[in-house]
PDB file of C-alpha atoms in Angstrom:
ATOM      1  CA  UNK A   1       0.000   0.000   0.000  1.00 45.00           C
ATOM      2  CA  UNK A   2       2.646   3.055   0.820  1.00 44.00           C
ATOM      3  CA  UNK A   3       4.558   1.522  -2.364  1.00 43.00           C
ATOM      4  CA  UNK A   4       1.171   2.600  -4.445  1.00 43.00           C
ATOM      5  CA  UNK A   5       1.351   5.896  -2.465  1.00 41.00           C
ATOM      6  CA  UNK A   6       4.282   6.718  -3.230  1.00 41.00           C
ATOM      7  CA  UNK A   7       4.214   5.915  -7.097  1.00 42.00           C
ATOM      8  CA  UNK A   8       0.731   7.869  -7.645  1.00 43.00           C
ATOM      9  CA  UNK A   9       1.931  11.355  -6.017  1.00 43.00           C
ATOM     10  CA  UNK A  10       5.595  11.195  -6.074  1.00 44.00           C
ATOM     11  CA  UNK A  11       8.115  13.246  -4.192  1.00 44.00           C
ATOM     12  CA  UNK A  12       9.367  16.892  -5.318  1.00 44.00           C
ATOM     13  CA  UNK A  13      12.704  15.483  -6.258  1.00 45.00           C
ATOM     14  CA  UNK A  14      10.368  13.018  -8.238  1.00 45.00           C
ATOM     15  CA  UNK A  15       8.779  15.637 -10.442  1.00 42.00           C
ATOM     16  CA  UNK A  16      12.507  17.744 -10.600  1.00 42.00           C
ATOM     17  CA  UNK A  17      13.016  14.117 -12.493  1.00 41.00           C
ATOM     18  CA  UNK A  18      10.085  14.016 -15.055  1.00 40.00           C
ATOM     19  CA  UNK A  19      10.832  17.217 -16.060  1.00 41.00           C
ATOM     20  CA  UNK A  20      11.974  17.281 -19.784  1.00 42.00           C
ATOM     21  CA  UNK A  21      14.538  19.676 -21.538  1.00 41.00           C
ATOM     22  CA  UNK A  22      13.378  22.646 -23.395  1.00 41.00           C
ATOM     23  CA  UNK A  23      12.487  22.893 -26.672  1.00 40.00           C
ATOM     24  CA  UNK A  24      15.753  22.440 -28.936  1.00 40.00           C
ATOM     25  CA  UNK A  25      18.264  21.900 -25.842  1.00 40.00           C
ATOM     26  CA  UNK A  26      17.885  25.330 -25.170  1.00 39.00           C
ATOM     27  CA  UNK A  27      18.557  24.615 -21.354  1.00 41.00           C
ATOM     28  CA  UNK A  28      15.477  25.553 -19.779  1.00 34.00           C
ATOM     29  CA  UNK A  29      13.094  23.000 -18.104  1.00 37.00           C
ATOM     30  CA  UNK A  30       9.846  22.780 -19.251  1.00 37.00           C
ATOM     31  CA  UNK A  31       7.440  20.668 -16.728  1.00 40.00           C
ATOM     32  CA  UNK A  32       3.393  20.176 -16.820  1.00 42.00           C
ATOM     33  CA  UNK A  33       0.571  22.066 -14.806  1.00 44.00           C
ATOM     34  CA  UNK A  34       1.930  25.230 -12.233  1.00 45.00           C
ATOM     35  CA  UNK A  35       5.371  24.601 -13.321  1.00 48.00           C
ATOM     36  CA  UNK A  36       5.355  24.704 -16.972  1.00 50.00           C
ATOM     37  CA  UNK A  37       3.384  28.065 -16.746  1.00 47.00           C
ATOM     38  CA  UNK A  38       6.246  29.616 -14.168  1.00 45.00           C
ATOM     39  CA  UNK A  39       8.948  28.292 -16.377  1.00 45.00           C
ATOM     40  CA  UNK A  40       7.552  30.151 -19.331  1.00 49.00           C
ATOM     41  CA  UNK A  41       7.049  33.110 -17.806  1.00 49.00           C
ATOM     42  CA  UNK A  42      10.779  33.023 -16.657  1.00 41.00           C
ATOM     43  CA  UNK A  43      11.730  32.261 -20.028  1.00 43.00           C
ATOM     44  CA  UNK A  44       9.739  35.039 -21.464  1.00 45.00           C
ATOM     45  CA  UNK A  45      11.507  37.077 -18.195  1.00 39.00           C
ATOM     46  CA  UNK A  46      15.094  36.191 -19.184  1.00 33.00           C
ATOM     47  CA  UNK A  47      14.774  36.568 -23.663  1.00 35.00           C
ATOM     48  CA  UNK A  48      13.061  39.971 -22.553  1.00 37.00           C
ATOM     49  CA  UNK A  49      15.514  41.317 -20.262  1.00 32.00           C
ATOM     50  CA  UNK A  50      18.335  39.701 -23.187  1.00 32.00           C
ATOM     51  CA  UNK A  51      17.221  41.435 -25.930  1.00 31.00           C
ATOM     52  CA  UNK A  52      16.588  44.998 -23.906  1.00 31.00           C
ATOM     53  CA  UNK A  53      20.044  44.805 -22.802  1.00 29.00           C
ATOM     54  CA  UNK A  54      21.183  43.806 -26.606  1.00 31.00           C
ATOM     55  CA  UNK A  55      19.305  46.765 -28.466  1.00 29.00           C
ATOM     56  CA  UNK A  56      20.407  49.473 -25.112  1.00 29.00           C
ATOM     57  CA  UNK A  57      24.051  48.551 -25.913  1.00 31.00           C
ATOM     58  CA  UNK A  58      23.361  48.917 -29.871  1.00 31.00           C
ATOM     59  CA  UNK A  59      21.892  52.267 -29.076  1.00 30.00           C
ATOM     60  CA  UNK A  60      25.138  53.276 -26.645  1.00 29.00           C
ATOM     61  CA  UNK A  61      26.988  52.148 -29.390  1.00 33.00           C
ATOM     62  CA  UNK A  62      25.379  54.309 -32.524  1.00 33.00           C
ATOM     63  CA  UNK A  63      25.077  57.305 -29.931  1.00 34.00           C
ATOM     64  CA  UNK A  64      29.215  56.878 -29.282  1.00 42.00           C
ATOM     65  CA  UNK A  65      29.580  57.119 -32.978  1.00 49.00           C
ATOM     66  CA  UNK A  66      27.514  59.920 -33.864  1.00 67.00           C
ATOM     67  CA  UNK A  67      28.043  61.938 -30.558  1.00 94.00           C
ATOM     68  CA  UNK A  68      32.078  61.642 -30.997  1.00 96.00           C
ATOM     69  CA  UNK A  69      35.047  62.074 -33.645  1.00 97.00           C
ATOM     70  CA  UNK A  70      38.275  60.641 -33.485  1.00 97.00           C
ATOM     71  CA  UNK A  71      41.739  62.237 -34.375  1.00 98.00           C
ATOM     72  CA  UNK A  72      43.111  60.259 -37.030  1.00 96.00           C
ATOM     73  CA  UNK A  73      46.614  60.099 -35.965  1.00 95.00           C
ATOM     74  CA  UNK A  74      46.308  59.097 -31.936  1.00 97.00           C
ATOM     75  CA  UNK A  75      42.573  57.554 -32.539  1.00 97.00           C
ATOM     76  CA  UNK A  76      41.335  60.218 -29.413  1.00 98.00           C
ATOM     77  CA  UNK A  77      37.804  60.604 -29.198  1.00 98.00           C
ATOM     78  CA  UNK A  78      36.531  63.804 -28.959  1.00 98.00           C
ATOM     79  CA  UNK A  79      32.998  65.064 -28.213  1.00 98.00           C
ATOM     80  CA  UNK A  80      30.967  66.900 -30.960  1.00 98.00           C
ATOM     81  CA  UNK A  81      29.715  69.255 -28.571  1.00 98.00           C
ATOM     82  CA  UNK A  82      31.537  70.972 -25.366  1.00 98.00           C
ATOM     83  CA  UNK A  83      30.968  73.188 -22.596  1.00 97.00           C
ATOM     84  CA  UNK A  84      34.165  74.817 -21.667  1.00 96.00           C
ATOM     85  CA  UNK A  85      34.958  75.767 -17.959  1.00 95.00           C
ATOM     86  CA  UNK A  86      33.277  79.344 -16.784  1.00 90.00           C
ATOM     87  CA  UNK A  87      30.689  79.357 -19.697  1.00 93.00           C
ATOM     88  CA  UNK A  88      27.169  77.046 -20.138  1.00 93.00           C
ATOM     89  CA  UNK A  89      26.714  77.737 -24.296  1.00 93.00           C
ATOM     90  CA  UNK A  90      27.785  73.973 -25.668  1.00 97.00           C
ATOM     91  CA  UNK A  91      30.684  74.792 -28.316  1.00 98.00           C
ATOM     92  CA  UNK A  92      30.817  72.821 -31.286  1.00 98.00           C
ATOM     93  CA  UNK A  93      33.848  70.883 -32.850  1.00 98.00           C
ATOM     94  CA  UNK A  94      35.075  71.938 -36.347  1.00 98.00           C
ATOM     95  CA  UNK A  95      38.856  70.283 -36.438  1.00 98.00           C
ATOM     96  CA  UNK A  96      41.514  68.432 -34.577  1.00 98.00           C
ATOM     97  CA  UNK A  97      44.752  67.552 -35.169  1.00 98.00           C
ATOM     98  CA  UNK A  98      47.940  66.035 -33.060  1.00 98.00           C
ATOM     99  CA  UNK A  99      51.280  67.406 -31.437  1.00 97.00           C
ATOM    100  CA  UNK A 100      53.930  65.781 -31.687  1.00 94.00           C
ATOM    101  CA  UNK A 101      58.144  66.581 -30.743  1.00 86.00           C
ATOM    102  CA  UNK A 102      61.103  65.329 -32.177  1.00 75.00           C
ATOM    103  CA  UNK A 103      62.330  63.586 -35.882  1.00 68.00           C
ATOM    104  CA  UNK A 104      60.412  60.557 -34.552  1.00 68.00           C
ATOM    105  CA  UNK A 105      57.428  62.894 -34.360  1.00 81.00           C
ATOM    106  CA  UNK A 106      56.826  61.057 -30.916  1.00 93.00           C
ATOM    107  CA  UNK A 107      52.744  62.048 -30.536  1.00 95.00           C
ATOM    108  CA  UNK A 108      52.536  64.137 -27.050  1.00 96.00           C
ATOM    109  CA  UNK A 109      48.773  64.886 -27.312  1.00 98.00           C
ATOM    110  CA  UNK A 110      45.747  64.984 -29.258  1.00 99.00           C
ATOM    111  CA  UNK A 111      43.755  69.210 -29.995  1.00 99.00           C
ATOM    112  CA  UNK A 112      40.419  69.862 -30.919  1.00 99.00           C
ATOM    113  CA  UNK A 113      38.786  73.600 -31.540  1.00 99.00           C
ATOM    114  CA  UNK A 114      35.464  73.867 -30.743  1.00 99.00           C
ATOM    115  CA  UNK A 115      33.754  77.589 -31.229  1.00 98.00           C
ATOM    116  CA  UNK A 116      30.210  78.991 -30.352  1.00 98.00           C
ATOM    117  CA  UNK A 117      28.020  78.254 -32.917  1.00 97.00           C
ATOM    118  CA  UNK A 118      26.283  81.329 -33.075  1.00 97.00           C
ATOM    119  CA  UNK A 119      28.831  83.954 -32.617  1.00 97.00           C
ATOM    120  CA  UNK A 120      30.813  81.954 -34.846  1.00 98.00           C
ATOM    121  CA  UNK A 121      28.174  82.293 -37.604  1.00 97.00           C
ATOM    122  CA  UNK A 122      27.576  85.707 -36.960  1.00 97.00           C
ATOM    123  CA  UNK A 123      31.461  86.922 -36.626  1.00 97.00           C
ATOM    124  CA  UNK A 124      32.332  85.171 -39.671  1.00 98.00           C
ATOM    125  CA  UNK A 125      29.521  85.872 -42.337  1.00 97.00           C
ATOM    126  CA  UNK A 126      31.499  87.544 -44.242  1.00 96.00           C
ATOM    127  CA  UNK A 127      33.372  84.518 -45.324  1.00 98.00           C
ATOM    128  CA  UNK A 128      30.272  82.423 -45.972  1.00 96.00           C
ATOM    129  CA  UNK A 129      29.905  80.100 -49.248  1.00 96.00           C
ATOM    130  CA  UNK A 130      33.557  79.756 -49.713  1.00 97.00           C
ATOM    131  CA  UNK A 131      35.377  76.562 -49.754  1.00 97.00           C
ATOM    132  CA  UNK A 132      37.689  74.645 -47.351  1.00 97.00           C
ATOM    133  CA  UNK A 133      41.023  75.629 -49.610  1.00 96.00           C
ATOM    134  CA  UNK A 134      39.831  79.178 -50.226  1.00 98.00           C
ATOM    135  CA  UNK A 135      39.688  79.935 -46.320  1.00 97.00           C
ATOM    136  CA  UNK A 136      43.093  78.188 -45.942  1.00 96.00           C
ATOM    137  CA  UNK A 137      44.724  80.348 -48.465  1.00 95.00           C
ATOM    138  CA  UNK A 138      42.765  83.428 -47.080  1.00 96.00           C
ATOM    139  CA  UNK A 139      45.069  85.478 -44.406  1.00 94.00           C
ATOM    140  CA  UNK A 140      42.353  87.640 -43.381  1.00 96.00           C
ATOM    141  CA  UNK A 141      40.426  85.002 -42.024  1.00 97.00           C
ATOM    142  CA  UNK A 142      42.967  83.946 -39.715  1.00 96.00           C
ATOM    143  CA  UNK A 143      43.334  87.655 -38.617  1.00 94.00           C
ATOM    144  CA  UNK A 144      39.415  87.211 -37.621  1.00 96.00           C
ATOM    145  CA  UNK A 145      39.679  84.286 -35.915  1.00 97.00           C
ATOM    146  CA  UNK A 146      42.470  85.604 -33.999  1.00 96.00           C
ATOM    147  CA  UNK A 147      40.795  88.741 -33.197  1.00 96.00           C
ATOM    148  CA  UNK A 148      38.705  85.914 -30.719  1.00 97.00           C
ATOM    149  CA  UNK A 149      35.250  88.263 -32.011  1.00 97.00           C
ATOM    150  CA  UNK A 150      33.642  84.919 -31.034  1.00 97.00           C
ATOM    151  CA  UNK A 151      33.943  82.218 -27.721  1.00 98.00           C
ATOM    152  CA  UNK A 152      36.858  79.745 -29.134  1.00 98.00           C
ATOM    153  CA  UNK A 153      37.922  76.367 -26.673  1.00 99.00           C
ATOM    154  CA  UNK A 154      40.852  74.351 -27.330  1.00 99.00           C
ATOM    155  CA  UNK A 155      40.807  70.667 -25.590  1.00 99.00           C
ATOM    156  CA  UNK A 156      43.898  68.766 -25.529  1.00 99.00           C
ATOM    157  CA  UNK A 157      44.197  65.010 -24.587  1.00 99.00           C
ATOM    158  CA  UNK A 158      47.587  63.730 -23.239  1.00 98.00           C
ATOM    159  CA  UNK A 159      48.970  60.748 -25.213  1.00 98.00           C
ATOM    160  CA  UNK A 160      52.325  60.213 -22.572  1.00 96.00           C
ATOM    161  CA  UNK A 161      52.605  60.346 -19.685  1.00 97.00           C
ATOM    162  CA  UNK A 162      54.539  64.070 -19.272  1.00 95.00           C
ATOM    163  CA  UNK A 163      56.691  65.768 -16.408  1.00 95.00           C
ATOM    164  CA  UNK A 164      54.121  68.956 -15.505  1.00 95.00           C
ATOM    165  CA  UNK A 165      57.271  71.221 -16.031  1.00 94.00           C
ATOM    166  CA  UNK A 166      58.164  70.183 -19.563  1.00 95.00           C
ATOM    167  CA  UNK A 167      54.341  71.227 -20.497  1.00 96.00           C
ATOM    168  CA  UNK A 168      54.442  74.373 -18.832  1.00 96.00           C
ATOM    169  CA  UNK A 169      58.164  74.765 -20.017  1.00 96.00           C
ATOM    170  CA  UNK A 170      56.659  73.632 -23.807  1.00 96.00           C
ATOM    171  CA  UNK A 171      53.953  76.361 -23.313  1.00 97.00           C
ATOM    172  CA  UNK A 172      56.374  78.831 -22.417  1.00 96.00           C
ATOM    173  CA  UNK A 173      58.721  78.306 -25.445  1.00 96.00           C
ATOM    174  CA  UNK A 174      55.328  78.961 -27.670  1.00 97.00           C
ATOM    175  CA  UNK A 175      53.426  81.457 -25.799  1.00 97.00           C
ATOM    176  CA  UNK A 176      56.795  83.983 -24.857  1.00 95.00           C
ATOM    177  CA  UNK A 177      58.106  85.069 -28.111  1.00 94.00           C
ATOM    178  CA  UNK A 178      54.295  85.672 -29.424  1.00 95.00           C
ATOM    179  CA  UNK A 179      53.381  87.549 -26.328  1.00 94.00           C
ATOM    180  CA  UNK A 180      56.674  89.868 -26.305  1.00 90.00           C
ATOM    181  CA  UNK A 181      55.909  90.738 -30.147  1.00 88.00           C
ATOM    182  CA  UNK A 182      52.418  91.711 -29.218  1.00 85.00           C
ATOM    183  CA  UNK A 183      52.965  94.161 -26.482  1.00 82.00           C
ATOM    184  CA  UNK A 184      54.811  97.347 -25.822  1.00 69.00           C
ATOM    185  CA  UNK A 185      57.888  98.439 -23.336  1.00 59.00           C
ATOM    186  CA  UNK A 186      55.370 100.058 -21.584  1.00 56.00           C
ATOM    187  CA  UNK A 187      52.644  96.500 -20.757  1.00 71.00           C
ATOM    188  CA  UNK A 188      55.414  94.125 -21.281  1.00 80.00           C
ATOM    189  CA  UNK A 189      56.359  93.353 -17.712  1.00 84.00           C
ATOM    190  CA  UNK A 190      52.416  92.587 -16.743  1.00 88.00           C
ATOM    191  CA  UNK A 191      52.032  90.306 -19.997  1.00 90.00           C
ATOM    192  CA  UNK A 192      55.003  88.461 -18.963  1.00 88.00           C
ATOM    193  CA  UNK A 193      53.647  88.108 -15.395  1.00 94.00           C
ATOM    194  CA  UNK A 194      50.615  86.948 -16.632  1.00 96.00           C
ATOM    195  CA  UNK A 195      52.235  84.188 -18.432  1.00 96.00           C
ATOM    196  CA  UNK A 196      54.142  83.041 -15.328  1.00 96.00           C
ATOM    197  CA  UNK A 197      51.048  83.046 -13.474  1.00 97.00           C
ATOM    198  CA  UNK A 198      49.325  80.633 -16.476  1.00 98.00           C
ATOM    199  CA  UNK A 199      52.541  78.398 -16.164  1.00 97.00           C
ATOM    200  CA  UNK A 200      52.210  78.136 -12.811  1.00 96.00           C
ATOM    201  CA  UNK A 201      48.509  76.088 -13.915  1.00 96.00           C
ATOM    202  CA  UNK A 202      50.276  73.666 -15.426  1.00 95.00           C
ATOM    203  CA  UNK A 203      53.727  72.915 -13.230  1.00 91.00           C
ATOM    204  CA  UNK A 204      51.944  70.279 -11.600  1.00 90.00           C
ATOM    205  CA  UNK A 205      53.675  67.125 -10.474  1.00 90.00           C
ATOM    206  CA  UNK A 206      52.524  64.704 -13.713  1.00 94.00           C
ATOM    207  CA  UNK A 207      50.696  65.136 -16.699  1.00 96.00           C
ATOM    208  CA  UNK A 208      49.120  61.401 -17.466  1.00 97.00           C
ATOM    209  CA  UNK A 209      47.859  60.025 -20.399  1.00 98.00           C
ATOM    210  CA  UNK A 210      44.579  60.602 -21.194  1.00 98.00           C
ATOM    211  CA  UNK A 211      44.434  63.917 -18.983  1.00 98.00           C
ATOM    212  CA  UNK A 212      42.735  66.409 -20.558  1.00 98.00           C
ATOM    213  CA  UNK A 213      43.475  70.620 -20.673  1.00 98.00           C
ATOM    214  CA  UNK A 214      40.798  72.474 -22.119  1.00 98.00           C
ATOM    215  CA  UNK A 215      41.326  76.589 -22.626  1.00 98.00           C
ATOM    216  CA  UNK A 216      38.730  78.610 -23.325  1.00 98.00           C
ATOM    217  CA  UNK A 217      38.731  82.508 -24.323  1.00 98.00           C
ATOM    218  CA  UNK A 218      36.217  85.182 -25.905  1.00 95.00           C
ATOM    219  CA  UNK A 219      35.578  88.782 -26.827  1.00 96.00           C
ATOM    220  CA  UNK A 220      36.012  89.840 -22.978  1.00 95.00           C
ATOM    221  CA  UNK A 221      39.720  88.466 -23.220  1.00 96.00           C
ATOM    222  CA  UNK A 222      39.428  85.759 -20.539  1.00 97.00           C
ATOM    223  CA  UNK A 223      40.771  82.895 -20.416  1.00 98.00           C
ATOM    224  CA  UNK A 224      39.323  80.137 -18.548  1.00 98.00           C
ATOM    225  CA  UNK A 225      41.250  76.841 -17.563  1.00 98.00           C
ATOM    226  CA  UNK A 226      40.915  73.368 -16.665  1.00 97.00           C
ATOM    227  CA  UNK A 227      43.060  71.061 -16.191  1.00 97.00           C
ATOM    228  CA  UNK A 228      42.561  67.124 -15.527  1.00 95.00           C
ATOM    229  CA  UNK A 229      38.428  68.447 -14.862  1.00 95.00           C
ATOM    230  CA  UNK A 230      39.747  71.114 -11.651  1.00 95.00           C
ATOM    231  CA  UNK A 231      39.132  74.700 -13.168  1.00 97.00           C
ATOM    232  CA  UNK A 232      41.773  76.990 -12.351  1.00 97.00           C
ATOM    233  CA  UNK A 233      40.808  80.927 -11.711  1.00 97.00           C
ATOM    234  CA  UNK A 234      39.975  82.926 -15.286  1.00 98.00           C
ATOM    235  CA  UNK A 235      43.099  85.403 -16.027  1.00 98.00           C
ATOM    236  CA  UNK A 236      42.247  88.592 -17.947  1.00 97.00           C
ATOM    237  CA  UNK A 237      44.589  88.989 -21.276  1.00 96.00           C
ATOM    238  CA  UNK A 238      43.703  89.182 -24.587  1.00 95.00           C
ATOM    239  CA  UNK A 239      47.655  89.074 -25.571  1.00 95.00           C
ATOM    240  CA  UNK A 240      47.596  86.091 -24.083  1.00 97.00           C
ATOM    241  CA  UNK A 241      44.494  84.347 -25.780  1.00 98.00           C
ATOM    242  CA  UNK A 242      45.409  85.656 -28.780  1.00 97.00           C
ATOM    243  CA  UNK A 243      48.864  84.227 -28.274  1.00 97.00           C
ATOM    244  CA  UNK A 244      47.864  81.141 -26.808  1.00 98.00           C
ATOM    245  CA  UNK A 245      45.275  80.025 -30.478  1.00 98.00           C
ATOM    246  CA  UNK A 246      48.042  81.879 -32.409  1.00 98.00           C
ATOM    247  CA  UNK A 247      50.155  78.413 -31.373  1.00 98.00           C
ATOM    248  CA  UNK A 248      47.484  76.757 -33.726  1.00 98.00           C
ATOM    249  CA  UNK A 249      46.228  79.240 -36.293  1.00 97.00           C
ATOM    250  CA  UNK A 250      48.788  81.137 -36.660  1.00 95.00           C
ATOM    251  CA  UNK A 251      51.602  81.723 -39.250  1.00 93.00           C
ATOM    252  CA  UNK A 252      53.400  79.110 -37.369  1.00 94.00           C
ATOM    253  CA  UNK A 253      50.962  76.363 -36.032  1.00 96.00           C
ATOM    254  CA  UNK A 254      52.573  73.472 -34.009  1.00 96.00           C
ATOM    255  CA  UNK A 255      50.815  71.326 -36.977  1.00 96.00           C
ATOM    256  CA  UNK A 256      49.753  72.109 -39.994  1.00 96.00           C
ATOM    257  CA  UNK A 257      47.375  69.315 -40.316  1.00 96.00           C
ATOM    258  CA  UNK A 258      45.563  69.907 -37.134  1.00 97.00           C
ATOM    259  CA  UNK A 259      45.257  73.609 -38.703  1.00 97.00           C
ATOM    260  CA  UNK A 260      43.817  72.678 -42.180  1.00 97.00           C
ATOM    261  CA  UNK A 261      41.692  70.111 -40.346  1.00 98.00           C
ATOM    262  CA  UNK A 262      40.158  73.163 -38.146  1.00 98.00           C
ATOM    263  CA  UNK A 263      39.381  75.413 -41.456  1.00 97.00           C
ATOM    264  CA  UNK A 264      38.092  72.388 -43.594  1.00 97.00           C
ATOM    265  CA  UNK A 265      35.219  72.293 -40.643  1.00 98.00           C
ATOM    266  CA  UNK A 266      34.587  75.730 -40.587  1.00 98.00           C
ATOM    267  CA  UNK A 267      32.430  75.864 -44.354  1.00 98.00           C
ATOM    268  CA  UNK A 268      29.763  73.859 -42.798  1.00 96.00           C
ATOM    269  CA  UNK A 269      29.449  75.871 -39.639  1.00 96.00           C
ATOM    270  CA  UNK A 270      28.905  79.133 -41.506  1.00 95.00           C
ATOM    271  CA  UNK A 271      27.419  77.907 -44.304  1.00 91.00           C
TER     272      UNK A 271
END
């Protein structure tokens, strides 16, 4: 008699046994009554929560592309759209380019220019419907851009790992000679203290890869700083924002392919 019992209801480690194997050896149980119907809806559960996580990281994924462009040389992402330090109008991207030292042309970091859109547009109207080469062969626009008539950010990305002295020492080679030809006997001394005090932002103990410097400067003549995300206190000089995106627009850039990048994206921001 308990034999019969015990064959007609069975134990719970007796039904764990008649259950069969999902469909196709997919791995999930599939068992009659209650427990087929909980199974289910735990499969349904699981291939739900699997494909939402699939299509969210396709959607990360497309947004990364669009919302980003790389440097070519160094393969640094940089965002389409930035707001520098002191200022809450996003700035647009129009060109980057790489620095690099020495006949190995040893890649030190990664630029990108990003400008207001709209004072951009309105600044430069004057120079709308021409092309990419015309622009590059065209020295008044340079003059404009230099004139700063319009919010212009520079973001840098460190490739090495850099001794904070040798940047501010490298800034100092670039910035000095362009500062002392744009002043007078008579403003020459506060210039020059002005760039020891924007030196002094960058003398820091280490400059690692992948830290990022972002300068920012506009009609008003200040220039705000950030470096590695802490802002450092705006100084007031146009000499020495004019000097400072005079190291990459100028006559002299520290690369002329990060320059011509820059112009070939300014047609499509004016139009």
């Amino acid at each position: 008699m308990g034999s019969q019992t015990s064959g007609q209801t069975g134990t719970p480690r007796d039904k764990t046994k008649r259950c069969r194997a999902g469909r196709r050896g997919r791995g999930f149980p599939v068992c009659g009554g209650s427990g087929n119907r909980a199974t289910s809806e735990m499969t349904r559960s699981i291939l739900a929560l699997v494909l939402f996580v699939t299509v969210s990281a396709s959607a990360v994924a497309q947004s990364t592309a669009l919302d980003t462009v790389n440097e070519p040389r160094s393969g640094v992402p940089f965002p389409v759209s930035l707001t520098p330090p002191g200022d809450t109008t996003p700035h647009w991207i129009v060109g980057t380019g790489v620095r690099q030292r020495t006949i190995f042309r040893v890649k030190i970091y990664a630029f990108g220019l990003y400008v207001d859109p709209e004072g951009a547009r309105a600044s430069l109207s004057r120079f709308a419907r021409l092309s990419a080469s015309t622009l590059e062969r065209d020295e008044s626009f340079y003059r404009h851009l230099l004139d700063l008539n319009f919010t212009m950010t520079l973001r840098l990305v460190m490739t090495r790992t850099i001794d904070g002295n040798d940047v501010a020492e490298a800034f100092d080679d670039a910035l000095r000679p362009r500062m002392t030809r744009a002043v007078t006997d008579t403003n020459n001394s506060r210039e020059l203290a002005v760039l020891e005090r924007f030196r002094g932002y960058l003398e820091v103990d280490e400059v690692r890869i992948g830290t990022e410097i972002v300068f920012s400067c506009g009609p008003a003549g200040r220039l705000a700083t950030s470096v590695g995300g802490d802002e450092r206190p705006p100084i007031d000089s146009r000499v020495l924002c004019r000097a400072l995106f005079d190291v990459y627009l100028g006559e002299d850039p520290i690369s002329n392919d990060g320059k011509r990048s820059i112009i070939a994206g300014f047609p499509a921001l004016i139009g």
